[in-house]
């Protein structure tokens, strides 16, 4: 259900924007997509899929468009409370999305290693949780695919920087 509504919304947004402006390269100039918690976080992978596979936009441009268009409001302050989806579910139902998530994760890991992150930080920022059965961390996906992240209040936003997204905040300062 989360995927269905997210995909339908994104397809409609892209179709309308493309009709009106003739290009998706500057989508973020006219469109803002707000992820309210992790439920619609699949939008990051779905927007990438649509831009690359349907509209034939180059990966790097699609990633820029995705990040520039999406922002994310986080609700829970505990990593364990963040939504995650089993990898086997993606493998069975959304294999292309899993490919995209793996590719984004590889780029994220390269960026973290280039910044001299410890193995603990690399594990923490990964889009894939390897500890309790392989799961896609939807909060990390939403964070990585957004240009701006906030909490539900100013205090919540400040606490995210030192709690649930401490390591991602270190890797991408200024996004929160």
Coordinates of C-alpha atoms in Angstrom, one line a residue:
X1 CA 0.0 0.0 0.0
X2 CA 2.8 2.4 0.9
X3 CA 4.5 1.7 -2.4
X4 CA 1.3 1.9 -4.5
X5 CA 0.3 5.4 -3.2
X6 CA 3.9 6.7 -3.4
X7 CA 4.4 5.4 -6.9
X8 CA 1.0 6.7 -8.1
X9 CA 1.7 10.2 -6.6
X10 CA 5.2 10.4 -8.1
X11 CA 4.1 9.3 -11.5
X12 CA 1.3 11.9 -11.5
X13 CA 3.8 14.6 -10.4
X14 CA 6.3 13.8 -13.0
X15 CA 3.7 13.5 -15.8
X16 CA 2.1 16.8 -15.0
X17 CA 5.5 18.6 -14.6
X18 CA 6.8 17.1 -17.8
X19 CA 3.7 18.2 -19.7
X20 CA 3.8 21.8 -18.3
X21 CA 7.6 22.4 -18.4
X22 CA 8.9 19.9 -21.0
X23 CA 11.8 18.7 -18.8
X24 CA 12.3 17.1 -15.4
X25 CA 15.9 18.3 -15.0
X26 CA 14.7 21.2 -12.9
X27 CA 11.9 19.5 -11.1
X28 CA 13.0 20.9 -7.7
X29 CA 12.4 24.4 -8.9
X30 CA 8.7 23.8 -9.1
X31 CA 8.1 20.7 -6.9
X32 CA 8.7 19.9 -3.3
X33 CA 8.1 16.4 -2.0
X34 CA 7.8 16.1 1.7
X35 CA 8.2 12.7 3.3
X36 CA 6.3 12.7 6.6
X37 CA 8.1 10.0 8.5
X38 CA 9.5 6.9 7.0
X39 CA 6.2 5.5 5.6
X40 CA 6.7 7.0 2.1
X41 CA 10.5 6.7 2.1
X42 CA 10.3 4.3 -0.8
X43 CA 9.8 7.5 -2.8
X44 CA 13.6 8.0 -2.9
X45 CA 14.1 4.7 -4.8
X46 CA 10.9 5.1 -6.8
X47 CA 11.8 8.6 -8.0
X48 CA 15.2 7.3 -9.0
X49 CA 13.5 4.4 -10.9
X50 CA 11.1 6.7 -12.7
X51 CA 13.7 9.2 -13.6
X52 CA 16.3 6.7 -14.8
X53 CA 14.1 3.9 -16.3
X54 CA 11.1 5.7 -17.6
X55 CA 12.4 9.2 -18.4
X56 CA 16.0 8.0 -19.3
X57 CA 17.7 10.6 -17.2
X58 CA 21.4 9.8 -16.3
X59 CA 22.0 8.4 -12.8
X60 CA 23.9 11.4 -11.5
X61 CA 21.3 13.8 -12.7
X62 CA 18.5 11.7 -11.3
X63 CA 20.2 11.5 -7.9
X64 CA 20.6 15.3 -7.9
X65 CA 17.0 15.8 -8.9
X66 CA 15.8 13.4 -6.2
X67 CA 17.8 15.0 -3.4
X68 CA 16.9 18.5 -4.5
X69 CA 13.2 17.6 -4.6
X70 CA 12.7 15.5 -1.5
X71 CA 12.8 16.6 2.1
X72 CA 12.1 14.5 5.2
X73 CA 10.4 15.0 8.6
X74 CA 11.5 12.4 11.1
X75 CA 9.3 11.4 14.0
X76 CA 11.0 8.7 16.2
X77 CA 14.2 9.6 18.1
X78 CA 15.3 6.0 18.6
X79 CA 17.0 4.0 15.8
X80 CA 15.0 0.9 16.8
X81 CA 11.8 2.8 16.2
X82 CA 12.6 3.7 12.6
X83 CA 10.8 1.7 10.0
X84 CA 12.7 -1.0 8.1
X85 CA 11.7 -3.3 5.4
X86 CA 13.0 -6.9 4.9
X87 CA 15.4 -7.3 2.0
X88 CA 13.7 -10.5 1.0
X89 CA 10.4 -8.4 0.6
X90 CA 12.2 -6.1 -1.8
X91 CA 13.8 -9.1 -3.6
X92 CA 10.4 -10.6 -4.2
X93 CA 8.2 -7.5 -4.8
X94 CA 10.5 -4.6 -5.8
X95 CA 13.7 -6.0 -7.2
X96 CA 14.6 -2.9 -9.2
X97 CA 14.1 -0.7 -6.2
X98 CA 16.5 -3.0 -4.3
X99 CA 19.1 -2.6 -7.1
X100 CA 18.7 1.2 -6.8
X101 CA 19.0 1.1 -3.0
X102 CA 22.2 -1.1 -3.2
X103 CA 23.7 1.3 -5.7
X104 CA 22.9 4.3 -3.6
X105 CA 24.3 2.5 -0.6
X106 CA 27.5 1.7 -2.4
X107 CA 27.9 5.5 -3.1
X108 CA 27.1 6.3 0.5
X109 CA 29.7 3.8 1.8
X110 CA 32.3 5.3 -0.6
X111 CA 31.5 8.8 0.6
X112 CA 31.7 7.7 4.3
X113 CA 35.1 5.9 3.8
X114 CA 36.5 9.0 1.9
X115 CA 35.6 11.0 5.0
X116 CA 37.5 8.6 7.2
X117 CA 34.5 7.2 8.9
X118 CA 35.0 4.3 11.3
X119 CA 33.5 0.9 10.6
X120 CA 30.9 1.6 13.3
X121 CA 29.9 4.8 11.6
X122 CA 29.8 3.1 8.2
X123 CA 27.6 0.4 9.6
X124 CA 25.3 3.1 11.2
X125 CA 24.8 5.1 8.0
X126 CA 24.3 2.1 5.7
X127 CA 21.0 1.8 4.1
X128 CA 21.1 -1.9 4.8
X129 CA 20.9 -3.2 8.4
X130 CA 23.0 -6.4 8.6
X131 CA 22.5 -7.0 12.3
X132 CA 19.0 -8.4 12.8
X133 CA 18.3 -10.0 9.5
X134 CA 18.9 -7.9 6.4
X135 CA 16.6 -5.0 6.3
X136 CA 16.4 -1.7 4.4
X137 CA 16.6 1.2 6.8
X138 CA 13.9 3.5 5.5
X139 CA 14.9 6.4 7.8
X140 CA 18.5 6.3 6.4
X141 CA 17.1 6.0 2.8
X142 CA 14.9 9.1 3.5
X143 CA 17.8 11.0 5.0
X144 CA 20.2 10.1 2.1
X145 CA 17.7 11.0 -0.5
X146 CA 16.7 14.4 1.0
X147 CA 18.2 17.8 0.9
X148 CA 16.6 18.9 4.2
X149 CA 15.7 16.9 7.3
X150 CA 13.8 18.1 10.3
X151 CA 12.0 16.8 13.4
X152 CA 8.5 17.6 14.5
X153 CA 9.7 20.5 16.7
X154 CA 12.9 22.5 17.1
X155 CA 13.9 20.5 20.1
X156 CA 13.2 17.2 18.3
X157 CA 15.3 18.5 15.4
X158 CA 18.2 19.3 17.7
X159 CA 18.0 15.9 19.4
X160 CA 18.1 14.1 16.0
X161 CA 21.5 15.5 15.5
X162 CA 22.9 13.8 18.5
X163 CA 20.7 10.7 18.6
X164 CA 19.0 8.8 15.8
X165 CA 20.9 10.5 12.9
X166 CA 24.1 11.4 14.7
X167 CA 26.3 9.6 12.1
X168 CA 24.4 10.7 9.1
X169 CA 24.5 14.3 10.4
X170 CA 28.3 14.0 10.7
X171 CA 28.5 12.7 7.2
X172 CA 26.1 15.3 5.8
X173 CA 26.4 18.4 8.0
X174 CA 23.7 21.0 7.5
X175 CA 21.0 18.7 6.1
X176 CA 19.2 18.7 9.5

